[in-house]
PDB file of C-alpha atoms in Angstrom:
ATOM      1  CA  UNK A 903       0.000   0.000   0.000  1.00 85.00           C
ATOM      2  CA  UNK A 904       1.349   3.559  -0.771  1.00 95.00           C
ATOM      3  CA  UNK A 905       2.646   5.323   2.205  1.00 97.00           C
ATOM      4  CA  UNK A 906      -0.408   7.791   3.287  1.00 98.00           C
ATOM      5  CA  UNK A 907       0.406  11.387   4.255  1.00 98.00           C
ATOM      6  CA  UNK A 908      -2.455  13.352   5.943  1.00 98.00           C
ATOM      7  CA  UNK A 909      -2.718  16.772   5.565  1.00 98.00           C
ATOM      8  CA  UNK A 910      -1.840  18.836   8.833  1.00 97.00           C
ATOM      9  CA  UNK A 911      -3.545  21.826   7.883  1.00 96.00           C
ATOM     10  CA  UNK A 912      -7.153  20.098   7.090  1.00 97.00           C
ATOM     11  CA  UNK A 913      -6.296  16.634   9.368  1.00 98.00           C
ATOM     12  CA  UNK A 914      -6.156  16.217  13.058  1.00 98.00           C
ATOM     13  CA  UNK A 915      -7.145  19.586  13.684  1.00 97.00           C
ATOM     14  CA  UNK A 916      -9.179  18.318  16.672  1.00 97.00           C
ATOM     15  CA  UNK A 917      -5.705  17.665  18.656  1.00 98.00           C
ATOM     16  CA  UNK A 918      -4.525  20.910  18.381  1.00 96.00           C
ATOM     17  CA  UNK A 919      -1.567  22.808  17.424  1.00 95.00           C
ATOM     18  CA  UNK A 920       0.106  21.677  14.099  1.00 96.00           C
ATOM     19  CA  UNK A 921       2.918  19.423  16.544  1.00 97.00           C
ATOM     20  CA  UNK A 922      -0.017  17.791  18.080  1.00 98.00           C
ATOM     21  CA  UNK A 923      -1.169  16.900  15.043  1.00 98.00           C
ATOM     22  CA  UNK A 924       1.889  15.096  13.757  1.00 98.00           C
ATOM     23  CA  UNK A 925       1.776  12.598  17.200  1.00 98.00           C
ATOM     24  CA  UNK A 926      -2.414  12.359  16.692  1.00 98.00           C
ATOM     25  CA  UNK A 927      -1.474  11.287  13.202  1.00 98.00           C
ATOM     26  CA  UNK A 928       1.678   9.043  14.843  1.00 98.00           C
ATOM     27  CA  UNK A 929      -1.050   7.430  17.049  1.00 98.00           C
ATOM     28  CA  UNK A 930      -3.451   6.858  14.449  1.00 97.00           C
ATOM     29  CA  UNK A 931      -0.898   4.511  12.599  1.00 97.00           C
ATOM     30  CA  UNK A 932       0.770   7.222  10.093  1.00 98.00           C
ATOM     31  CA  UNK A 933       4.065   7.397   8.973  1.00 98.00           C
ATOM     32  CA  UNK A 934       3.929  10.721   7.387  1.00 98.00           C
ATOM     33  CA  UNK A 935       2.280  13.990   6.916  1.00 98.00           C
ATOM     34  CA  UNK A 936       2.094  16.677   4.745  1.00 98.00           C
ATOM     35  CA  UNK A 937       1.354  20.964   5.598  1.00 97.00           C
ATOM     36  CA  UNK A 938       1.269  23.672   3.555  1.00 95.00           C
ATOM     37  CA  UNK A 939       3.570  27.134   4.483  1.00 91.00           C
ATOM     38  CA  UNK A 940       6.415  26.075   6.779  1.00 93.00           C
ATOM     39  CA  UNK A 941       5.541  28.789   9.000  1.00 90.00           C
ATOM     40  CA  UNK A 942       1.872  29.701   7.925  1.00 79.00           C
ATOM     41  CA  UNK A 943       2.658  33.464   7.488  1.00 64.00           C
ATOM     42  CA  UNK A 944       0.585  32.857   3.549  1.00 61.00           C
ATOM     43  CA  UNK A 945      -1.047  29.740   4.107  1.00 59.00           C
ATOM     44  CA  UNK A 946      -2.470  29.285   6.334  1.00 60.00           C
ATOM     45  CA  UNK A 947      -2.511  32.334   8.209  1.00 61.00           C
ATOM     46  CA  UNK A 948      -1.933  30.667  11.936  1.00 72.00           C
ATOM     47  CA  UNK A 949       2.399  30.724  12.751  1.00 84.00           C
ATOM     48  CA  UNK A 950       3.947  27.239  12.991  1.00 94.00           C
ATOM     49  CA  UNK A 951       6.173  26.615  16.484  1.00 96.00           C
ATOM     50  CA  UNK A 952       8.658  25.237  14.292  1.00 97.00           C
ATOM     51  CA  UNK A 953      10.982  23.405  17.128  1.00 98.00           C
ATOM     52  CA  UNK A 954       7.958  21.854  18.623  1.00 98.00           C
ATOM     53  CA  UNK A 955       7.448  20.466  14.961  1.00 98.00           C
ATOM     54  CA  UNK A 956      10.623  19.506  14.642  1.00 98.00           C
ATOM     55  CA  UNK A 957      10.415  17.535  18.024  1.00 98.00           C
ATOM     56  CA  UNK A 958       7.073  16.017  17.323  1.00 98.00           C
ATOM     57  CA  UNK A 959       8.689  14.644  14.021  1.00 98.00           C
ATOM     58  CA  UNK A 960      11.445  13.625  15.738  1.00 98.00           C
ATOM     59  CA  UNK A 961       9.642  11.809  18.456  1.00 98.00           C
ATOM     60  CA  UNK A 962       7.511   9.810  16.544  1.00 98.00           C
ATOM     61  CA  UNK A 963       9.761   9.195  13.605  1.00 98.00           C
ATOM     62  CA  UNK A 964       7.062  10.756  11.270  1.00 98.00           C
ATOM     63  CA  UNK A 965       7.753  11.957   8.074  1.00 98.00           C
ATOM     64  CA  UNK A 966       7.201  15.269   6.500  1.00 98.00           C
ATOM     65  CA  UNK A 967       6.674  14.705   2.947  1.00 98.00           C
ATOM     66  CA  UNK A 968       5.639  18.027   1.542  1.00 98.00           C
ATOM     67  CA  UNK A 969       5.536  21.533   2.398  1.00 97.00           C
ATOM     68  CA  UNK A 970       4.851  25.232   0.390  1.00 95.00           C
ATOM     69  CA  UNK A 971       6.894  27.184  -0.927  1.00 94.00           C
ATOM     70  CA  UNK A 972       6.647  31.106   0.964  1.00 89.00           C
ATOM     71  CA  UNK A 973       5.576  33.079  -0.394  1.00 79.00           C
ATOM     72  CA  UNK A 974       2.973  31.417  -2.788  1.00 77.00           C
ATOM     73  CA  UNK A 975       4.500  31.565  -5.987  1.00 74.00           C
ATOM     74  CA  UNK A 976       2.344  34.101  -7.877  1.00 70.00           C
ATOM     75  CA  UNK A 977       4.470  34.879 -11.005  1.00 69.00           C
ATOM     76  CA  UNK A 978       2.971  38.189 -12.455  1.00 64.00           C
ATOM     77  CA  UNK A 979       5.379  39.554 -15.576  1.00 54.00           C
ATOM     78  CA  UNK A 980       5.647  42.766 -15.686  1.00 56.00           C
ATOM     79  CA  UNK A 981       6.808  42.793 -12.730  1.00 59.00           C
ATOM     80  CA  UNK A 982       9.890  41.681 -13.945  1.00 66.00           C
ATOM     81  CA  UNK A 983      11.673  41.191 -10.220  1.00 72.00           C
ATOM     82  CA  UNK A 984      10.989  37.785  -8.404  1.00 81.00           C
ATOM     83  CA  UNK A 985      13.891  38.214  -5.909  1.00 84.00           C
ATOM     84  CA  UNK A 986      11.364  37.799  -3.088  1.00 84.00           C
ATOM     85  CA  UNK A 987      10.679  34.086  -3.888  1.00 89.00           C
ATOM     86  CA  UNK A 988      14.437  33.798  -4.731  1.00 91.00           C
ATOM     87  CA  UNK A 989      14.757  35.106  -1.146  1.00 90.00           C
ATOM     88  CA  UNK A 990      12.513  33.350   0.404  1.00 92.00           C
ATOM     89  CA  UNK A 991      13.079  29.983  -1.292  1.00 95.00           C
ATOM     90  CA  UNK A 992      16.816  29.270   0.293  1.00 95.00           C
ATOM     91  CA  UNK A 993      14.807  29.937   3.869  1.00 94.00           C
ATOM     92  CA  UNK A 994      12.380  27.933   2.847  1.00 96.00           C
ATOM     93  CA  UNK A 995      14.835  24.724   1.586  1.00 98.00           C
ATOM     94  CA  UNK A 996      16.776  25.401   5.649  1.00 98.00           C
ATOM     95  CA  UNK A 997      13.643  25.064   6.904  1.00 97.00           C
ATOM     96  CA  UNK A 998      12.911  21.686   4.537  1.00 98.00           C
ATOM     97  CA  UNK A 999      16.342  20.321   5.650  1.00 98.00           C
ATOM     98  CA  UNK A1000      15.778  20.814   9.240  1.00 98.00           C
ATOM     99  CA  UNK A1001      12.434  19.459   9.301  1.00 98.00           C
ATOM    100  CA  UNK A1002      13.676  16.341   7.200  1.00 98.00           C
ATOM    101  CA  UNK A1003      11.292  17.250   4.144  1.00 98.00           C
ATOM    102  CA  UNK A1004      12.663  16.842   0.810  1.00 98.00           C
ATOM    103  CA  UNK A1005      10.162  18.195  -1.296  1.00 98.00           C
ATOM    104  CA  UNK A1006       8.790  22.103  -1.700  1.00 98.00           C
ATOM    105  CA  UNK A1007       5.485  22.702  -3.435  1.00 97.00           C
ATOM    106  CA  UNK A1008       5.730  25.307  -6.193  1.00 96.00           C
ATOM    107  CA  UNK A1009       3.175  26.671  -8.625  1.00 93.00           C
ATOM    108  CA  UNK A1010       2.305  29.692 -11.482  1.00 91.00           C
ATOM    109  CA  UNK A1011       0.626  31.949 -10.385  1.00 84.00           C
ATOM    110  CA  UNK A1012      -1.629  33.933 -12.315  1.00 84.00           C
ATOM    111  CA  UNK A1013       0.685  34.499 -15.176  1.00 78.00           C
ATOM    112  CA  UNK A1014       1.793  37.220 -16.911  1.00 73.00           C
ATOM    113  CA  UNK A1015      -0.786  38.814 -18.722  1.00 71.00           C
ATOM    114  CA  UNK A1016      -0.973  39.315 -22.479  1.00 77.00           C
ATOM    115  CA  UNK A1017       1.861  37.308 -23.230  1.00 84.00           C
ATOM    116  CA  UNK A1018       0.917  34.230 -25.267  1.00 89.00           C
ATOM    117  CA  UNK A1019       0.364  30.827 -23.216  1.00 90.00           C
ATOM    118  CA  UNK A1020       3.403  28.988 -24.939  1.00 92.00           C
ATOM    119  CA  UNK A1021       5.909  32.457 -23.604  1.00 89.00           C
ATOM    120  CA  UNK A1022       4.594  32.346 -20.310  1.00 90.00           C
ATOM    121  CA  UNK A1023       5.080  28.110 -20.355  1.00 93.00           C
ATOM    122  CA  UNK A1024       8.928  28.891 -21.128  1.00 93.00           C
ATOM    123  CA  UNK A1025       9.237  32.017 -18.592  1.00 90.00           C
ATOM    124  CA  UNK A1026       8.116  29.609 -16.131  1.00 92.00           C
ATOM    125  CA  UNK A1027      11.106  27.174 -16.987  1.00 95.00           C
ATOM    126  CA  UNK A1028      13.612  30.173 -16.724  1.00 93.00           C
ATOM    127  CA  UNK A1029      12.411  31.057 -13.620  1.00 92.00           C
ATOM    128  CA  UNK A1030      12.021  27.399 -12.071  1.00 96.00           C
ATOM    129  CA  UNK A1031      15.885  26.439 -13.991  1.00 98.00           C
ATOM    130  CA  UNK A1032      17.274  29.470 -12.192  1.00 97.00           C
ATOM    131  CA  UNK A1033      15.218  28.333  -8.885  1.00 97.00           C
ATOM    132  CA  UNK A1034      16.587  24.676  -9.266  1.00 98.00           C
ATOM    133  CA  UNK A1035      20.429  25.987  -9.621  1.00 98.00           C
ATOM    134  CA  UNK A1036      19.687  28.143  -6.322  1.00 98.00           C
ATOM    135  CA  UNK A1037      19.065  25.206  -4.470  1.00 98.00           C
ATOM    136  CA  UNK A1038      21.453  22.734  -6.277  1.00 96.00           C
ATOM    137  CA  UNK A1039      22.847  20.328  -3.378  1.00 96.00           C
ATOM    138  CA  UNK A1040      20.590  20.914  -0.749  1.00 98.00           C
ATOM    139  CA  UNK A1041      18.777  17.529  -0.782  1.00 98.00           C
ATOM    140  CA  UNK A1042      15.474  18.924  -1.560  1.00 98.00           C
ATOM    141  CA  UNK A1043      13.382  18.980  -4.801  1.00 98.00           C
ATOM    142  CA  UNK A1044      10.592  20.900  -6.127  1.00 98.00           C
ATOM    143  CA  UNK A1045       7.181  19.811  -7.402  1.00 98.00           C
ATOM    144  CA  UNK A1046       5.117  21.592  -9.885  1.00 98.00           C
ATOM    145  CA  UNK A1047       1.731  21.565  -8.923  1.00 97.00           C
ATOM    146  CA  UNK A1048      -1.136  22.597 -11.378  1.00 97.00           C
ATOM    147  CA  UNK A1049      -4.508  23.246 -10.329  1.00 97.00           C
ATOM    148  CA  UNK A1050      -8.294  23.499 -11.428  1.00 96.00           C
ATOM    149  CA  UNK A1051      -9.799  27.161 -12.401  1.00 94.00           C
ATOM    150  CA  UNK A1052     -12.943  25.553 -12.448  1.00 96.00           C
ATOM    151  CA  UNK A1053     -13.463  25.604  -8.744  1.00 97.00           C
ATOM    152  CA  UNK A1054     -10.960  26.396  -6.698  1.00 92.00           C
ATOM    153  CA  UNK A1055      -8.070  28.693  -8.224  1.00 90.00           C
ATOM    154  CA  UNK A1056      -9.531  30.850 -11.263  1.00 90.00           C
ATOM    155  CA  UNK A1057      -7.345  32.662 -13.162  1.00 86.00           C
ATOM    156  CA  UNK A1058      -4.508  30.200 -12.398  1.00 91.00           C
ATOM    157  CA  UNK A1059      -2.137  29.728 -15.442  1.00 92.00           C
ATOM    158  CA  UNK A1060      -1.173  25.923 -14.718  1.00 95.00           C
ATOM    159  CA  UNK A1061      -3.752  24.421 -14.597  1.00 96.00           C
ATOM    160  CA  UNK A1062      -3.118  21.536 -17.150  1.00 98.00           C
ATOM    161  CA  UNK A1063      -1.116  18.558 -15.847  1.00 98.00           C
ATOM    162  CA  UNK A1064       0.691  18.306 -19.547  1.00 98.00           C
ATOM    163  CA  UNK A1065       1.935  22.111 -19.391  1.00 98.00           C
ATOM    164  CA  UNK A1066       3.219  20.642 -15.817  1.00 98.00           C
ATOM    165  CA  UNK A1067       5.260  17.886 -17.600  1.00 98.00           C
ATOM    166  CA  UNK A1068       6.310  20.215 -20.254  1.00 98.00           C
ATOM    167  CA  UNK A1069       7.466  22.868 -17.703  1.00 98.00           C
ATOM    168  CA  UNK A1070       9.673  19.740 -16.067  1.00 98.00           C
ATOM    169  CA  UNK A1071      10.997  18.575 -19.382  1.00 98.00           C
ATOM    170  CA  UNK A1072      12.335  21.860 -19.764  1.00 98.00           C
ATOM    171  CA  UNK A1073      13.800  22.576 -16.245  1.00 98.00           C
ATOM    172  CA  UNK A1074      15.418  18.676 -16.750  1.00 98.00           C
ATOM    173  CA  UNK A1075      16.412  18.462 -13.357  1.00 98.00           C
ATOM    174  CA  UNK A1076      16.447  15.585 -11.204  1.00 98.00           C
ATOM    175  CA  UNK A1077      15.414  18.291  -8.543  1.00 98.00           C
ATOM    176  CA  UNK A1078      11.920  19.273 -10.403  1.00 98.00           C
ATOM    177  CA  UNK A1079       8.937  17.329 -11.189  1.00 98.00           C
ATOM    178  CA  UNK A1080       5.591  17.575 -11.048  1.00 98.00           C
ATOM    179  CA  UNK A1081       2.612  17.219  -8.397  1.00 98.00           C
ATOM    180  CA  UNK A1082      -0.201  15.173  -9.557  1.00 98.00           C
ATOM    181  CA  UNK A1083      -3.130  15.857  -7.520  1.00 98.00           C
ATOM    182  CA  UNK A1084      -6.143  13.511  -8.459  1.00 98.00           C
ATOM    183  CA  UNK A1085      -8.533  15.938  -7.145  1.00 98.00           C
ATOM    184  CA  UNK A1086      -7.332  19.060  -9.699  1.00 98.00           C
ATOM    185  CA  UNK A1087      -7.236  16.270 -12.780  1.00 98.00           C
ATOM    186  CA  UNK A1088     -10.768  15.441 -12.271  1.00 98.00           C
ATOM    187  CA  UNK A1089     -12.016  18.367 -12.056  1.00 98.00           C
ATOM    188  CA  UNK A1090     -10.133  19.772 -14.933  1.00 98.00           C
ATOM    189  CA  UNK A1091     -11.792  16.503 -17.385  1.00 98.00           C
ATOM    190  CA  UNK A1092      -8.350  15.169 -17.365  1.00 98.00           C
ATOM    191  CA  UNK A1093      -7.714  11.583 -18.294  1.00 98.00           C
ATOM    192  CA  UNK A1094      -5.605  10.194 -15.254  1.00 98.00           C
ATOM    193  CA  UNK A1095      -3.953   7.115 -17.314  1.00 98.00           C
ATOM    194  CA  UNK A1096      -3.579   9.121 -20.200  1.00 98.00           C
ATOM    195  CA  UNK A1097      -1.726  12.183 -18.281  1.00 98.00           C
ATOM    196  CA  UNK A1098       0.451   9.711 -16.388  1.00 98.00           C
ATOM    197  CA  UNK A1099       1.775   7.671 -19.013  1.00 98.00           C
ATOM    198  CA  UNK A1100       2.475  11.303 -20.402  1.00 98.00           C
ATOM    199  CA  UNK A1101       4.545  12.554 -17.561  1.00 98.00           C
ATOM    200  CA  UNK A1102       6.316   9.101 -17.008  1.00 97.00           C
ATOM    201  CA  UNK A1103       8.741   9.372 -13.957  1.00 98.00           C
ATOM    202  CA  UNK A1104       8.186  13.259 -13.861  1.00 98.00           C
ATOM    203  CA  UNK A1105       5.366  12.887 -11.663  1.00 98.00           C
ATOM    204  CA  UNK A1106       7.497  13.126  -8.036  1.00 98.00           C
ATOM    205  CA  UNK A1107       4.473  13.226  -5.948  1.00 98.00           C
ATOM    206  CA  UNK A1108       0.648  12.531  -5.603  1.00 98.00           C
ATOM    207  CA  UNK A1109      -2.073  14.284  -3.653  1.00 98.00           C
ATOM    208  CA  UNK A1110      -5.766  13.222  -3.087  1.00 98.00           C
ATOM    209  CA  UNK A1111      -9.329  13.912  -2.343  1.00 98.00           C
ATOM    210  CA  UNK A1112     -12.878  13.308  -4.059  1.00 98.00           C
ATOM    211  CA  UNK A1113     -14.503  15.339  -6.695  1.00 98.00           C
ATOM    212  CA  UNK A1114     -17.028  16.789  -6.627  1.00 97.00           C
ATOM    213  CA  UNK A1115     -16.206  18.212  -2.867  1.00 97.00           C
ATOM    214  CA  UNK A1116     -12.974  17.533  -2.338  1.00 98.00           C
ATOM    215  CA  UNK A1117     -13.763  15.401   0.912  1.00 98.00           C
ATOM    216  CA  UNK A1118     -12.376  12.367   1.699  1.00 97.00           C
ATOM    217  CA  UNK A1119     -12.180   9.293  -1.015  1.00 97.00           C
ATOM    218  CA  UNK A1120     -15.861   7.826  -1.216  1.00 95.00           C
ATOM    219  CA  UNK A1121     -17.909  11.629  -0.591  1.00 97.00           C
ATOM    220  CA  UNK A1122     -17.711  11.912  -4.430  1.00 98.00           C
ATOM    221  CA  UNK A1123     -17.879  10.168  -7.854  1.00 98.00           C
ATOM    222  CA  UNK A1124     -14.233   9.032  -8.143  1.00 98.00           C
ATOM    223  CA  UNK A1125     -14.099   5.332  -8.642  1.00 97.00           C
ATOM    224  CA  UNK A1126     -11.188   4.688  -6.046  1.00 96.00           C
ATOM    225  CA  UNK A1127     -10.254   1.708  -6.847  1.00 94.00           C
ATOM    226  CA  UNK A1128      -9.496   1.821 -10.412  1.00 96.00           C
ATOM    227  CA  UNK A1129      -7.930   5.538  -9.114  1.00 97.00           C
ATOM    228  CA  UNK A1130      -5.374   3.379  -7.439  1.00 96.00           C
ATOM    229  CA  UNK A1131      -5.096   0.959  -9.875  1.00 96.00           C
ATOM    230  CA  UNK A1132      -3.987   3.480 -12.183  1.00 97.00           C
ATOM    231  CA  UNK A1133      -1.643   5.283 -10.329  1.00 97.00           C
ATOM    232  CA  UNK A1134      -0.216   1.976  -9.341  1.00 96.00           C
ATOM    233  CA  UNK A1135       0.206   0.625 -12.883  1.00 97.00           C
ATOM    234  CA  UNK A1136       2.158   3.966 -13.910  1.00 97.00           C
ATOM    235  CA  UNK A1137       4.824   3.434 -12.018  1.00 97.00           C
ATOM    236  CA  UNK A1138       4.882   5.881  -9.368  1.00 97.00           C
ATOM    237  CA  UNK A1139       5.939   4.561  -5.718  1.00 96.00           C
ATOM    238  CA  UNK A1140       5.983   7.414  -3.770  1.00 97.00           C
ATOM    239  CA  UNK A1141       3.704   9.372  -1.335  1.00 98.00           C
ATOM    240  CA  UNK A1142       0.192   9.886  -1.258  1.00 98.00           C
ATOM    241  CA  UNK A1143      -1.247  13.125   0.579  1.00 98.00           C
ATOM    242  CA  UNK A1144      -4.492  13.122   1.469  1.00 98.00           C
ATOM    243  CA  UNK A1145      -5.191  16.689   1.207  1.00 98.00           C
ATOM    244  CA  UNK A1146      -9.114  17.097   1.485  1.00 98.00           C
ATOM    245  CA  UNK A1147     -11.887  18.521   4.055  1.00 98.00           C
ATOM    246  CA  UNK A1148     -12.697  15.315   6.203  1.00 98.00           C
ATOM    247  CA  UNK A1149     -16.836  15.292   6.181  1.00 97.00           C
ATOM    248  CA  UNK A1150     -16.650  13.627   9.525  1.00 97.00           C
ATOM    249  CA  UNK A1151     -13.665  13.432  12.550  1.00 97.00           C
ATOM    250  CA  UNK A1152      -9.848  13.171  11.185  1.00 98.00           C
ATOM    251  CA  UNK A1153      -9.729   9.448  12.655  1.00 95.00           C
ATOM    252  CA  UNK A1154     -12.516   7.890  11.153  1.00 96.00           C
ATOM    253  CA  UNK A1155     -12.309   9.601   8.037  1.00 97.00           C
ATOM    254  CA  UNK A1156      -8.560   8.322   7.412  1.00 97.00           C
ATOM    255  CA  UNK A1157      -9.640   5.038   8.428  1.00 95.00           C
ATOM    256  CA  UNK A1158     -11.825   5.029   5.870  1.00 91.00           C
ATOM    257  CA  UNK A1159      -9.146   6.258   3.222  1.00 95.00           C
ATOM    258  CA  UNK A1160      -6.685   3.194   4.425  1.00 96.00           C
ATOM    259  CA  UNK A1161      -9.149   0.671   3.626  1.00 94.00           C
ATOM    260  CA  UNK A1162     -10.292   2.230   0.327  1.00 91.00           C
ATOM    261  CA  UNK A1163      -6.390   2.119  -0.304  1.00 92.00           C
ATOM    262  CA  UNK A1164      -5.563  -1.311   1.158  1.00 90.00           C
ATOM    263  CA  UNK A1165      -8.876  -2.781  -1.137  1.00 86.00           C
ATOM    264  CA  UNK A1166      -7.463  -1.411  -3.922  1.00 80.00           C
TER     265      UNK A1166
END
């Protein structure tokens, strides 16, 4: 079964702080966990105690598969100056490497209006080529993640997984690759075999939750089991986060996810 990774931010909230949610998660069987920003100031907008993470992580020997980038990357061109997320990237990769996470969740951003879709595809991979070279050594990767505009992020650029791949093909990094969420595909229409035999061993790691809703797996139409199946038969190995809005308490509703996962 794929190692699970509930979502801090959405998961456990009913322990408390973000560190209490790591051990509730530790005590509910989990191995790992995911969050969004490493210290909250964008998303979301509560601060992280980051030793007490840190120790809760340690403790329990959980692991923290995924994090934000800070500030969320919202490309906009004009403005041509991105030195804040330059900035804020090389604290954000000390804070990966002392929390023992290798992975940093980038995205778009809205783009950079009036330039033609294909430009702003290859502006991305100059900006995300330079990013990669910043952080060159440091043990920790960065994912591509595109999104729907049909619910949750209008006006996002990315929002198809193939301009994802093609953004990684161009970086051509063993330090980039893309986030497939299954909840964004479906919503966008997307074919999920078809997109992953596309992106091959690009796709560095996975993310869940139903559609319509975005609860848990089973709350909407997604047929889990074949979801599984396919994500199985592509290839892919590594984490799963289960980043969705539990429709009942974090416990049961993860228990339900592990057996929908183990059946499959």
């Amino acid at each position: 079964m794929y190692q699970l990774a509930p979502n801090i931010e959405l998961l456990f909230t009913e322990a408390g702080d973000y560190h209490d949610r790591v051990r509730a998660a530790a005590a509910a069987g989990f191995d790992a966990v995911e969050m969004w920003g490493p210290t909250g100031v964008d998303a979301p907008a509560t601060p992280k105690d980051l030793p007490a993470l840190k120790a809760a992580l340690e403790d329990t020997g959980v692991q923290l598969t995924a994090q934000l980038a800070e500030p969320r990357t919202q490309f906009m061109i004009p403005p041509w100056d991105h030195s804040e997320f330059f900035r804020k990237l090389d604290e954000g990769v000390e804070i990966a490497r002392d929390l023992g996470c290798p992975r940093i969740v980038v995205g778009s951003g809205t783009g950079f209006g009036g330039w033609k879709r294909q430009v702003q595809l290859d502006k991305l991979i100059e900006i995300y080529r330079k990013a990669i070279a910043q952080i060159e050594g440091s043990g920790v990767g960065l994912v591509l993640e595109p999104v729907n505009v049909r619910v949750d992020h209008p006006g996002s650029l990315l929002d198809r997984t193939a301009e994802g791949v093609y953004v990684a093909r161009g970086v051509d990094s063993p330090q980039f690759g893309v986030l497939y969420d299954i909840y964004h595909s479906a919503v966008e229409g997307e074919d999920m075999e078809a997109e992953l035999a596309n992106a091959g061993d690009l796709i560095h790691y996975v993310q869940l939750a139903d559609a319509p809703g975005r609860g848990e797996p089973g709350t909407g139409a997604l047929d889990w089991t074949q979801r599984f199946a396919l994500l199985r038969d592509s290839g892919y190995d590594g984490p799963v986060g289960l980043e969705y809005y539990p429709t009942t308490a974090s416990e049961a509703s993860v228990a339900h996810v592990v057996e929908i996962a183990r059946a499959a």
